[in-house]
Coordinates of N, CA and C and ligand atoms in Angstrom, one line a residue:
M30 N 15.5 -2.0 6.5 CA 14.3 -1.3 7.0 C 13.7 -2.2 8.2
K31 N 13.3 -1.5 9.2 CA 12.6 -2.2 10.3 C 11.1 -2.1 10.0
F32 N 10.4 -3.2 10.5 CA 9.0 -3.3 10.4 C 8.4 -3.0 11.8
F33 N 7.5 -2.0 11.8 CA 6.6 -1.8 13.0 C 5.2 -2.2 12.6
I34 N 4.4 -2.6 13.6 CA 3.0 -2.8 13.3 C 2.2 -1.6 13.7
D35 N 1.2 -1.2 12.9 CA 0.4 0.0 13.1 C -0.9 -0.4 13.6
T36 N -1.1 -0.7 14.8 CA -2.3 -1.2 15.4 C -2.3 -1.1 16.9
A37 N -3.5 -1.2 17.5 CA -3.6 -1.4 19.0 C -4.2 -2.7 19.3
D38 N -4.5 -3.5 18.2 CA -5.2 -4.8 18.4 C -4.2 -5.8 19.0
L39 N -4.5 -6.3 20.2 CA -3.6 -7.2 20.9 C -3.3 -8.5 20.1
D40 N -4.4 -9.1 19.5 CA -4.2 -10.3 18.7 C -3.3 -10.1 17.5
D41 N -3.5 -9.0 16.8 CA -2.6 -8.7 15.7 C -1.2 -8.5 16.1
I42 N -1.0 -7.9 17.3 CA 0.4 -7.6 17.8 C 1.0 -8.9 18.2
R43 N 0.2 -9.8 18.8 CA 0.8 -11.1 19.2 C 1.2 -11.9 18.0
E44 N 0.4 -11.9 17.0 CA 0.7 -12.6 15.8 C 1.9 -12.1 15.1
A45 N 2.0 -10.7 14.9 CA 3.1 -10.1 14.2 C 4.4 -10.4 15.1
A46 N 4.3 -10.3 16.4 CA 5.5 -10.5 17.2 C 6.0 -11.9 17.1
S47 N 5.0 -12.9 16.9 CA 5.4 -14.3 16.8 C 6.3 -14.6 15.5
W48 N 6.2 -13.7 14.6 CA 7.0 -13.9 13.4 C 8.5 -13.7 13.7
G49 N 8.8 -13.0 14.7 CA 10.3 -12.8 15.1 C 11.0 -11.7 14.5
C50 N 10.3 -10.8 13.7 CA 11.0 -9.7 13.1 C 10.3 -8.4 13.2
L51 N 9.6 -8.3 14.3 CA 8.8 -7.1 14.6 C 9.7 -6.1 15.4
S52 N 9.9 -4.9 15.0 CA 10.8 -4.0 15.7 C 10.1 -2.9 16.4
G53 N 8.8 -2.8 16.3 CA 8.1 -1.7 17.0 C 6.6 -1.8 16.8
V54 N 5.9 -1.0 17.6 CA 4.4 -0.9 17.5 C 4.0 0.6 17.5
T55 N 3.1 1.0 16.6 CA 2.6 2.4 16.7 C 1.1 2.3 16.9
T56 N 0.6 3.2 17.8 CA -0.8 3.3 18.0 C -1.2 4.7 17.9
N57 N -2.5 5.0 17.8 CA -3.0 6.4 17.8 C -4.4 6.3 18.4
P58 N -5.0 7.5 18.7 CA -6.3 7.4 19.3 C -7.3 6.7 18.4
S59 N -7.2 6.8 17.1 CA -8.2 6.1 16.2 C -8.0 4.6 16.3
L60 N -6.7 4.2 16.4 CA -6.5 2.7 16.4 C -6.9 2.1 17.8
Y61 N -6.7 2.9 18.8 CA -7.2 2.4 20.2 C -8.7 2.4 20.2
A62 N -9.4 3.4 19.6 CA -10.9 3.4 19.6 C -11.4 2.2 18.8
K63 N -10.6 1.8 17.8 CA -11.1 0.6 17.0 C -11.1 -0.6 17.8
T64 N -10.3 -0.7 18.9 CA -10.3 -1.9 19.7 C -11.5 -2.0 20.6
G65 N -12.2 -0.9 20.7 CA -13.4 -0.8 21.6 C -13.0 -0.4 23.0
G66 N -11.7 -0.1 23.2 CA -11.2 0.2 24.5 C -11.7 1.5 25.1
K67 N -11.8 1.6 26.4 CA -12.3 2.8 27.1 C -11.1 3.6 27.7
L68 N -11.3 4.9 28.0 CA -10.3 5.7 28.6 C -9.6 5.0 29.8
A69 N -10.5 4.5 30.6 CA -10.0 3.9 31.9 C -9.0 2.7 31.7
D70 N -9.2 2.1 30.5 CA -8.3 0.9 30.2 C -7.1 1.3 29.3
F71 N -7.0 2.5 28.9 CA -6.0 2.9 27.9 C -4.5 2.5 28.4
E72 N -4.2 2.9 29.6 CA -2.8 2.7 30.1 C -2.5 1.2 30.2
A73 N -3.5 0.5 30.8 CA -3.3 -1.0 30.9 C -3.1 -1.6 29.6
H74 N -3.9 -1.1 28.6 CA -3.7 -1.6 27.2 C -2.3 -1.4 26.7
M75 N -1.8 -0.2 26.9 CA -0.5 0.1 26.4 C 0.6 -0.7 27.1
V76 N 0.4 -0.9 28.4 CA 1.3 -1.8 29.1 C 1.3 -3.2 28.6
K77 N 0.1 -3.7 28.3 CA -0.1 -5.1 27.8 C 0.7 -5.2 26.5
I78 N 0.5 -4.2 25.6 CA 1.3 -4.2 24.3 C 2.8 -4.3 24.6
C79 N 3.2 -3.5 25.6 CA 4.7 -3.5 25.9 C 5.1 -4.9 26.4
E80 N 4.3 -5.5 27.2 CA 4.6 -6.9 27.7 C 4.7 -7.9 26.5
I81 N 3.7 -7.8 25.6 CA 3.7 -8.7 24.5 C 5.0 -8.7 23.6
V82 N 5.4 -7.4 23.4 CA 6.5 -7.3 22.4 C 7.9 -7.3 23.1
G83 N 7.9 -7.1 24.4 CA 9.2 -7.1 25.2 C 9.8 -5.8 25.3
P84 N 10.7 -5.6 26.3 CA 11.2 -4.3 26.7 C 12.1 -3.6 25.7
D85 N 12.6 -4.3 24.7 CA 13.4 -3.7 23.7 C 12.7 -3.2 22.5
V86 N 11.4 -3.4 22.4 CA 10.7 -3.0 21.2 C 9.8 -1.8 21.5
P87 N 10.1 -0.7 20.8 CA 9.4 0.6 21.1 C 7.9 0.5 20.8
V88 N 7.1 1.1 21.7 CA 5.6 1.1 21.5 C 5.2 2.6 21.6
S89 N 4.6 3.1 20.5 CA 4.2 4.5 20.6 C 2.8 4.7 21.2
A90 N 2.7 5.5 22.2 CA 1.4 5.8 22.9 C 1.2 7.3 22.7
E91 N 0.1 7.6 22.2 CA -0.1 9.0 21.8 C -0.7 9.9 23.0
S92 N -0.2 11.0 23.2 CA -0.7 12.0 24.2 C -1.8 12.8 23.5
T93 N -2.9 13.0 24.2 CA -4.0 13.8 23.6 C -4.0 15.2 24.3
A94 N -3.0 15.5 25.0 CA -3.0 16.8 25.7 C -2.9 18.0 24.7
G95 N -3.4 19.1 25.0 CA -3.4 20.2 24.0 C -2.4 21.3 24.3
T96 N -1.7 21.2 25.5 CA -0.7 22.3 25.8 C 0.6 21.7 26.0
T97 N 1.7 22.5 26.0 CA 3.0 22.0 26.2 C 3.1 21.4 27.6
E98 N 2.6 22.1 28.6 CA 2.7 21.5 29.9 C 2.0 20.2 30.0
G99 N 0.8 20.1 29.4 CA 0.0 18.9 29.4 C 0.7 17.8 28.7
M100 N 1.4 18.1 27.6 CA 2.1 17.0 26.9 C 3.3 16.5 27.7
I101 N 4.0 17.5 28.3 CA 5.1 17.1 29.1 C 4.7 16.2 30.3
E102 N 3.6 16.6 31.0 CA 3.1 15.8 32.1 C 2.6 14.4 31.6
E103 N 1.8 14.4 30.6 CA 1.3 13.1 30.1 C 2.4 12.3 29.5
G104 N 3.4 13.0 28.8 CA 4.5 12.2 28.3 C 5.3 11.6 29.3
R105 N 5.6 12.3 30.4 CA 6.4 11.7 31.5 C 5.6 10.5 32.1
H106 N 4.3 10.7 32.3 CA 3.5 9.6 32.8 C 3.5 8.4 31.9
L107 N 3.2 8.6 30.6 CA 3.2 7.5 29.7 C 4.5 6.7 29.7
A108 N 5.6 7.5 29.7 CA 7.0 6.9 29.6 C 7.3 6.1 30.9
S109 N 6.6 6.5 32.0 CA 6.9 5.8 33.3 C 6.1 4.4 33.3
L110 N 5.2 4.2 32.4 CA 4.4 3.0 32.4 C 5.2 1.7 32.0
A111 N 6.2 1.9 31.1 CA 7.0 0.8 30.6 C 8.3 1.4 30.0
P112 N 9.4 0.7 30.1 CA 10.6 1.3 29.5 C 10.6 1.5 28.0
N113 N 9.7 0.8 27.3 CA 9.7 0.9 25.9 C 8.7 1.8 25.3
I114 N 8.0 2.5 26.2 CA 7.0 3.5 25.7 C 7.6 4.7 25.0
C115 N 7.2 5.0 23.8 CA 7.6 6.3 23.1 C 6.4 7.2 23.2
V116 N 6.6 8.4 23.4 CA 5.4 9.3 23.5 C 5.1 9.9 22.1
K117 N 3.9 9.6 21.6 CA 3.6 10.1 20.3 C 2.9 11.5 20.5
L118 N 3.5 12.5 19.7 CA 2.9 13.8 19.8 C 2.6 14.3 18.4
P119 N 1.5 15.0 18.2 CA 1.2 15.6 16.8 C 2.0 16.9 16.7
I120 N 2.5 17.1 15.5 CA 3.4 18.2 15.2 C 2.6 19.6 15.4
C121 N 3.2 20.4 16.3 CA 2.6 21.8 16.5 C 3.6 22.5 17.4
A122 N 3.4 23.8 17.6 CA 4.4 24.6 18.4 C 4.5 24.0 19.8
E123 N 3.3 23.6 20.4 CA 3.3 23.1 21.7 C 4.1 21.8 21.8
S124 N 3.9 20.9 20.8 CA 4.6 19.6 20.9 C 6.1 19.7 20.7
L125 N 6.5 20.7 19.9 CA 8.0 20.9 19.7 C 8.6 21.3 21.0
A126 N 7.9 22.2 21.7 CA 8.5 22.6 23.1 C 8.5 21.5 24.0
A127 N 7.4 20.7 24.0 CA 7.3 19.5 24.9 C 8.4 18.5 24.5
T128 N 8.6 18.3 23.2 CA 9.6 17.3 22.8 C 11.0 17.7 23.3
R129 N 11.3 19.0 23.2 CA 12.6 19.4 23.7 C 12.8 19.0 25.2
V130 N 11.8 19.2 26.0 CA 11.9 18.9 27.4 C 12.0 17.4 27.6
L131 N 11.1 16.7 27.0 CA 11.0 15.2 27.1 C 12.3 14.6 26.6
A132 N 12.8 15.0 25.5 CA 14.1 14.5 24.9 C 15.2 14.7 25.9
S133 N 15.3 15.9 26.5 CA 16.4 16.2 27.4 C 16.3 15.4 28.7
E134 N 15.2 14.8 28.9 CA 15.0 13.8 30.1 C 15.2 12.4 29.6
G135 N 15.5 12.2 28.3 CA 15.7 10.8 27.8 C 14.5 10.1 27.4
I136 N 13.4 10.9 27.3 CA 12.1 10.3 26.9 C 12.0 10.4 25.4
R137 N 11.7 9.3 24.7 CA 11.6 9.2 23.3 C 10.2 9.8 22.8
V138 N 10.3 10.6 21.8 CA 9.1 11.2 21.2 C 9.0 10.7 19.7
N139 N 7.8 10.3 19.3 CA 7.5 10.0 17.9 C 6.6 11.1 17.5
M140 N 7.2 12.0 16.6 CA 6.4 13.1 16.1 C 5.5 12.7 14.9
T141 N 4.2 12.8 15.1 CA 3.3 12.3 14.1 C 2.6 13.3 13.3
L142 N 1.8 12.9 12.4 CA 1.1 13.8 11.5 C 2.0 14.8 10.7
I143 N 3.1 14.2 10.3 CA 4.1 15.0 9.5 C 3.7 15.0 8.0
F144 N 3.5 16.2 7.5 CA 3.0 16.3 6.1 C 3.9 17.3 5.3
S145 N 5.1 17.7 5.9 CA 6.0 18.5 5.1 C 7.4 18.3 5.6
V146 N 8.4 18.7 4.7 CA 9.8 18.6 5.1 C 10.1 19.5 6.2
P147 N 9.7 20.8 6.2 CA 10.0 21.6 7.4 C 9.4 21.1 8.7
Q148 N 8.3 20.5 8.7 CA 7.7 19.9 9.9 C 8.7 18.8 10.4
A149 N 9.2 18.0 9.5 CA 10.1 16.9 9.9 C 11.4 17.5 10.5
L150 N 11.9 18.5 9.8 CA 13.2 19.1 10.3 C 13.0 19.7 11.6
L151 N 11.9 20.4 11.8 CA 11.6 21.0 13.2 C 11.5 20.0 14.2
A152 N 10.8 18.9 13.9 CA 10.7 17.8 14.9 C 12.0 17.2 15.3
A153 N 12.8 17.0 14.3 CA 14.2 16.4 14.6 C 15.0 17.3 15.3
R154 N 14.9 18.6 15.0 CA 15.7 19.6 15.7 C 15.3 19.8 17.2
A155 N 14.0 19.6 17.4 CA 13.5 19.7 18.8 C 13.9 18.4 19.6
G156 N 14.3 17.4 19.0 CA 14.8 16.2 19.7 C 13.9 14.9 19.6
A157 N 13.0 14.9 18.6 CA 12.2 13.7 18.3 C 13.1 12.5 18.0
R158 N 12.8 11.4 18.6 CA 13.5 10.2 18.3 C 13.1 9.6 17.0
Y159 N 11.8 9.8 16.7 CA 11.2 9.4 15.4 C 10.4 10.5 14.8
V160 N 10.4 10.6 13.5 CA 9.4 11.4 12.8 C 8.6 10.5 11.8
S161 N 7.3 10.8 11.8 CA 6.3 9.9 11.1 C 5.6 10.6 10.0
P162 N 6.2 10.7 8.8 CA 5.5 11.2 7.6 C 4.4 10.2 7.2
F163 N 3.2 10.7 6.9 CA 2.1 9.9 6.5 C 2.0 9.8 5.0
V164 N 2.3 8.6 4.5 CA 2.4 8.4 3.0 C 0.9 8.3 2.4
G165 N 0.2 7.3 3.0 CA -1.1 7.0 2.4 C -2.1 8.2 2.3
R166 N -2.0 9.0 3.3 CA -3.0 10.1 3.4 C -2.7 11.1 2.3
F167 N -1.5 11.2 1.8 CA -1.2 12.1 0.6 C -1.9 11.4 -0.6
D168 N -1.7 10.1 -0.7 CA -2.3 9.4 -1.9 C -3.8 9.6 -1.9
D169 N -4.4 9.6 -0.7 CA -5.8 9.8 -0.5 C -6.3 11.1 -1.2
I170 N -5.4 12.1 -1.2 CA -5.9 13.4 -1.8 C -5.2 13.6 -3.2
S171 N -4.9 12.5 -3.8 CA -4.3 12.5 -5.2 C -3.0 13.2 -5.3
E172 N -2.2 13.1 -4.2 CA -0.8 13.6 -4.3 C 0.1 12.4 -4.0
S173 N 1.4 12.5 -4.4 CA 2.3 11.3 -4.3 C 2.9 11.3 -2.9
G174 N 2.4 10.4 -2.0 CA 2.9 10.2 -0.7 C 4.4 9.7 -0.8
L175 N 4.7 8.9 -1.8 CA 6.1 8.4 -1.9 C 7.1 9.5 -2.3
D176 N 6.7 10.4 -3.2 CA 7.5 11.5 -3.5 C 7.8 12.4 -2.3
F177 N 6.8 12.5 -1.5 CA 6.9 13.3 -0.3 C 7.8 12.6 0.7
L178 N 7.7 11.3 0.8 CA 8.5 10.5 1.7 C 10.0 10.7 1.3
S179 N 10.2 10.6 0.0 CA 11.6 10.6 -0.5 C 12.2 12.0 -0.2
E180 N 11.5 13.1 -0.2 CA 12.0 14.4 0.2 C 12.4 14.4 1.6
I181 N 11.5 13.8 2.5 CA 11.8 13.8 3.9 C 13.1 13.0 4.2
V182 N 13.3 11.8 3.5 CA 14.5 11.0 3.7 C 15.7 11.8 3.4
E183 N 15.6 12.5 2.2 CA 16.8 13.2 1.8 C 17.1 14.4 2.7
A184 N 16.1 15.1 3.1 CA 16.3 16.3 4.0 C 16.8 15.9 5.4
I185 N 16.2 14.9 5.9 CA 16.6 14.4 7.3 C 18.1 13.9 7.2
N186 N 18.4 13.1 6.2 CA 19.7 12.6 6.1 C 20.8 13.6 5.8
N187 N 20.4 14.8 5.4 CA 21.4 15.8 5.2 C 22.1 16.4 6.5
Y188 N 21.5 16.1 7.6 CA 21.9 16.7 8.8 C 22.1 15.8 10.0
D189 N 23.0 16.2 10.9 CA 23.1 15.5 12.2 C 22.4 16.4 13.2
F190 N 21.3 15.9 13.8 CA 20.6 16.8 14.7 C 21.1 16.8 16.2
G191 N 22.0 15.9 16.4 CA 22.7 15.9 17.7 C 22.0 15.1 18.8
W192 N 20.7 14.7 18.5 CA 20.0 14.0 19.6 C 20.1 12.5 19.3
W193 N 20.0 11.7 20.4 CA 19.9 10.2 20.3 C 21.0 9.6 19.5
A194 N 22.2 10.2 19.7 CA 23.4 9.7 19.0 C 23.7 8.2 19.3
D195 N 23.5 7.9 20.6 CA 23.8 6.5 21.0 C 22.8 5.5 20.4
E196 N 21.7 6.0 19.8 CA 20.7 5.1 19.2 C 20.7 5.3 17.7
G197 N 21.7 6.0 17.2 CA 21.8 6.2 15.7 C 21.1 7.4 15.2
G198 N 20.6 8.3 16.1 CA 19.9 9.5 15.7 C 18.5 9.3 15.3
V199 N 17.9 10.4 14.9 CA 16.4 10.4 14.5 C 16.2 9.3 13.4
E200 N 15.0 8.6 13.5 CA 14.7 7.7 12.5 C 13.3 8.1 11.9
I201 N 13.2 7.8 10.6 CA 12.0 8.1 9.8 C 11.1 6.9 9.8
I202 N 9.9 7.1 10.3 CA 8.9 6.0 10.3 C 8.0 6.3 9.1
S203 N 8.0 5.5 8.0 CA 7.0 5.7 7.0 C 5.7 5.2 7.5
A204 N 4.8 6.2 7.7 CA 3.5 5.9 8.3 C 2.4 5.9 7.3
S205 N 1.2 5.5 7.7 CA 0.0 5.5 6.8 C 0.4 4.7 5.5
I206 N 0.9 3.5 5.8 CA 1.4 2.6 4.7 C 0.3 1.6 4.5
R207 N -0.1 1.3 3.3 CA -1.2 0.4 3.0 C -0.9 -0.7 2.0
S208 N 0.4 -0.8 1.5 CA 0.6 -1.8 0.5 C 2.1 -2.2 0.5
P209 N 2.4 -3.5 0.0 CA 3.8 -3.9 -0.1 C 4.6 -3.0 -1.1
F210 N 3.9 -2.4 -2.1 CA 4.5 -1.5 -3.0 C 5.1 -0.3 -2.3
Q211 N 4.3 0.2 -1.4 CA 4.8 1.4 -0.6 C 5.9 1.0 0.3
V212 N 5.9 -0.2 0.9 CA 7.0 -0.7 1.7 C 8.3 -0.8 0.9
T213 N 8.1 -1.4 -0.3 CA 9.3 -1.5 -1.2 C 9.9 -0.2 -1.5
Q214 N 9.1 0.7 -1.9 CA 9.6 2.1 -2.3 C 10.2 2.8 -1.1
A215 N 9.6 2.7 0.0 CA 10.2 3.3 1.2 C 11.5 2.7 1.5
A216 N 11.7 1.4 1.4 CA 13.0 0.7 1.7 C 14.0 1.2 0.7
L217 N 13.6 1.3 -0.6 CA 14.6 1.6 -1.7 C 15.1 3.1 -1.5
M218 N 14.2 3.9 -0.9 CA 14.7 5.3 -0.7 C 15.4 5.5 0.6
G219 N 15.5 4.4 1.4 CA 16.3 4.4 2.6 C 15.5 4.9 3.9
A220 N 14.2 4.9 3.9 CA 13.4 5.2 5.1 C 13.8 4.1 6.1
D221 N 13.9 4.5 7.4 CA 14.4 3.6 8.4 C 13.4 2.5 8.7
I222 N 12.2 2.9 8.8 CA 11.1 2.1 9.3 C 9.8 2.2 8.5
A223 N 9.1 1.1 8.4 CA 7.7 1.2 7.9 C 6.8 0.7 9.0
T224 N 5.8 1.5 9.3 CA 4.8 1.0 10.2 C 3.5 0.6 9.4
V225 N 3.2 -0.7 9.5 CA 2.3 -1.3 8.6 C 1.1 -2.0 9.3
P226 N -0.1 -1.8 8.9 CA -1.3 -2.5 9.5 C -1.2 -4.0 9.2
M227 N -1.8 -4.8 10.0 CA -1.7 -6.3 9.9 C -2.0 -6.8 8.5
A228 N -3.1 -6.3 7.9 CA -3.5 -6.8 6.6 C -2.4 -6.5 5.6
A229 N -1.8 -5.4 5.6 CA -0.8 -5.1 4.6 C 0.5 -5.8 5.0
L230 N 0.8 -6.1 6.3 CA 1.9 -6.8 6.7 C 1.8 -8.3 6.1
K231 N 0.6 -8.8 6.2 CA 0.4 -10.2 5.6 C 0.7 -10.2 4.1
K232 N 0.3 -9.1 3.5 CA 0.5 -9.1 2.0 C 2.0 -9.0 1.7
C233 N 2.8 -8.4 2.6 CA 4.2 -8.3 2.4 C 4.8 -9.7 2.5
L234 N 4.2 -10.6 3.2 CA 4.8 -11.9 3.4 C 4.4 -12.8 2.2
E235 N 3.4 -12.5 1.5 CA 2.9 -13.4 0.4 C 3.4 -13.0 -0.9
H236 N 3.5 -14.1 -1.8 CA 3.8 -13.8 -3.2 C 3.2 -15.0 -4.0
P237 N 2.5 -14.8 -5.1 CA 1.9 -15.9 -5.8 C 2.9 -17.0 -6.2
L238 N 4.1 -16.6 -6.5 CA 5.1 -17.6 -7.0 C 5.6 -18.4 -5.8
T239 N 5.6 -17.8 -4.6 CA 6.0 -18.6 -3.4 C 4.9 -19.6 -3.2
K240 N 3.7 -19.2 -3.3 CA 2.6 -20.2 -3.1 C 2.6 -21.3 -4.1
R241 N 2.8 -20.9 -5.4 CA 2.9 -21.9 -6.5 C 4.1 -22.9 -6.2
G242 N 5.2 -22.3 -5.8 CA 6.5 -23.1 -5.6 C 6.2 -24.1 -4.5
L243 N 5.5 -23.7 -3.4 CA 5.3 -24.6 -2.3 C 4.4 -25.8 -2.8
E244 N 3.4 -25.4 -3.6 CA 2.5 -26.5 -4.1 C 3.3 -27.5 -5.0
L245 N 4.2 -26.9 -5.8 CA 5.0 -27.8 -6.6 C 5.9 -28.7 -5.8
F246 N 6.6 -28.1 -4.8 CA 7.4 -28.9 -3.9 C 6.6 -30.0 -3.2
A247 N 5.4 -29.7 -2.7 CA 4.6 -30.6 -2.0 C 4.2 -31.8 -3.0
A248 N 3.8 -31.4 -4.2 CA 3.4 -32.4 -5.2 C 4.5 -33.4 -5.5
D249 N 5.7 -32.8 -5.7 CA 6.9 -33.6 -6.1 C 7.3 -34.5 -4.9
W250 N 7.2 -33.9 -3.7 CA 7.6 -34.7 -2.5 C 6.7 -35.9 -2.3
A251 N 5.4 -35.7 -2.7 CA 4.4 -36.7 -2.6 C 4.8 -37.9 -3.5
K252 N 5.4 -37.6 -4.7 CA 5.9 -38.7 -5.6 C 7.1 -39.4 -4.9
V253 N 8.0 -38.7 -4.3 CA 9.1 -39.3 -3.6 C 8.7 -40.3 -2.5
T254 N 7.7 -39.8 -1.8 CA 7.3 -40.6 -0.6 C 6.2 -41.7 -0.9
A255 N 5.7 -41.6 -2.2 CA 4.6 -42.5 -2.6 C 5.0 -44.0 -2.4
G256 N 4.2 -44.8 -1.8 CA 4.5 -46.2 -1.6 C 5.5 -46.5 -0.5
E257 N 5.9 -45.5 0.2 CA 6.9 -45.8 1.3 C 6.2 -46.4 2.5
Ligands
E4P312 C1 1.2 6.4 12.3 O1 1.8 6.1 13.3 C2 -0.3 6.3 12.2 O2 -0.8 5.6 13.3 C3 -0.8 5.7 11.0 O3 0.2 5.2 10.2 C4 -1.9 6.4 10.3 O4 -2.3 5.7 9.2 P1 -3.7 5.8 8.5 O5 -3.6 6.9 7.5 O6 -3.9 4.5 7.8 O7 -4.7 6.1 9.5

């Protein structure tokens, strides 16, 4: 499984990138708003993220256009800002049509706000490079986000959609992830990617037995070095 970070916060992205195992960044209008950024700075902010992570790490920048033509135009423009920009589009009829055009031009689309298997299949069929099922938001309404994710993994892996063959085809981004448990389950069911906010990413790194083990090693090493 690849780890993406789900944030537009530059410090968090810098920190996660410094770990050496970050494979992507996803942003959305809410995450950008959380940084306090203004419209005029949006593109520069996305470019900055691309510079931090480097040209081989995909960065999803979301289009807020409401029409197919608008999404195509904005998508082309966003993709021109940096080689690693993926255009994030919310699933709808307009975005499917826009995805088809953008994909045929070699522009990667991350189809977001996926809440059903048919939505994911339609996005992949239209040429999306990534589909993003939202796990946590199902849990928020007392439904199992992980059961839903497992259906998406099974359905998507049943087919070859013919797009992005040189990059291994469409990939599933487990989105709206809030805990190491969700990351574990997503990995076990074979989801390609988990996009994880910084706080949950840090929890993925920690374990009480690792902490205890380090304390024991340090205490024992102190005995070895005592009096030297
Ligand atoms: C996906 O790319 C979205 O940005 C994100 O995972 C949404 O998560 P949330 O439900 O925590 O807002």
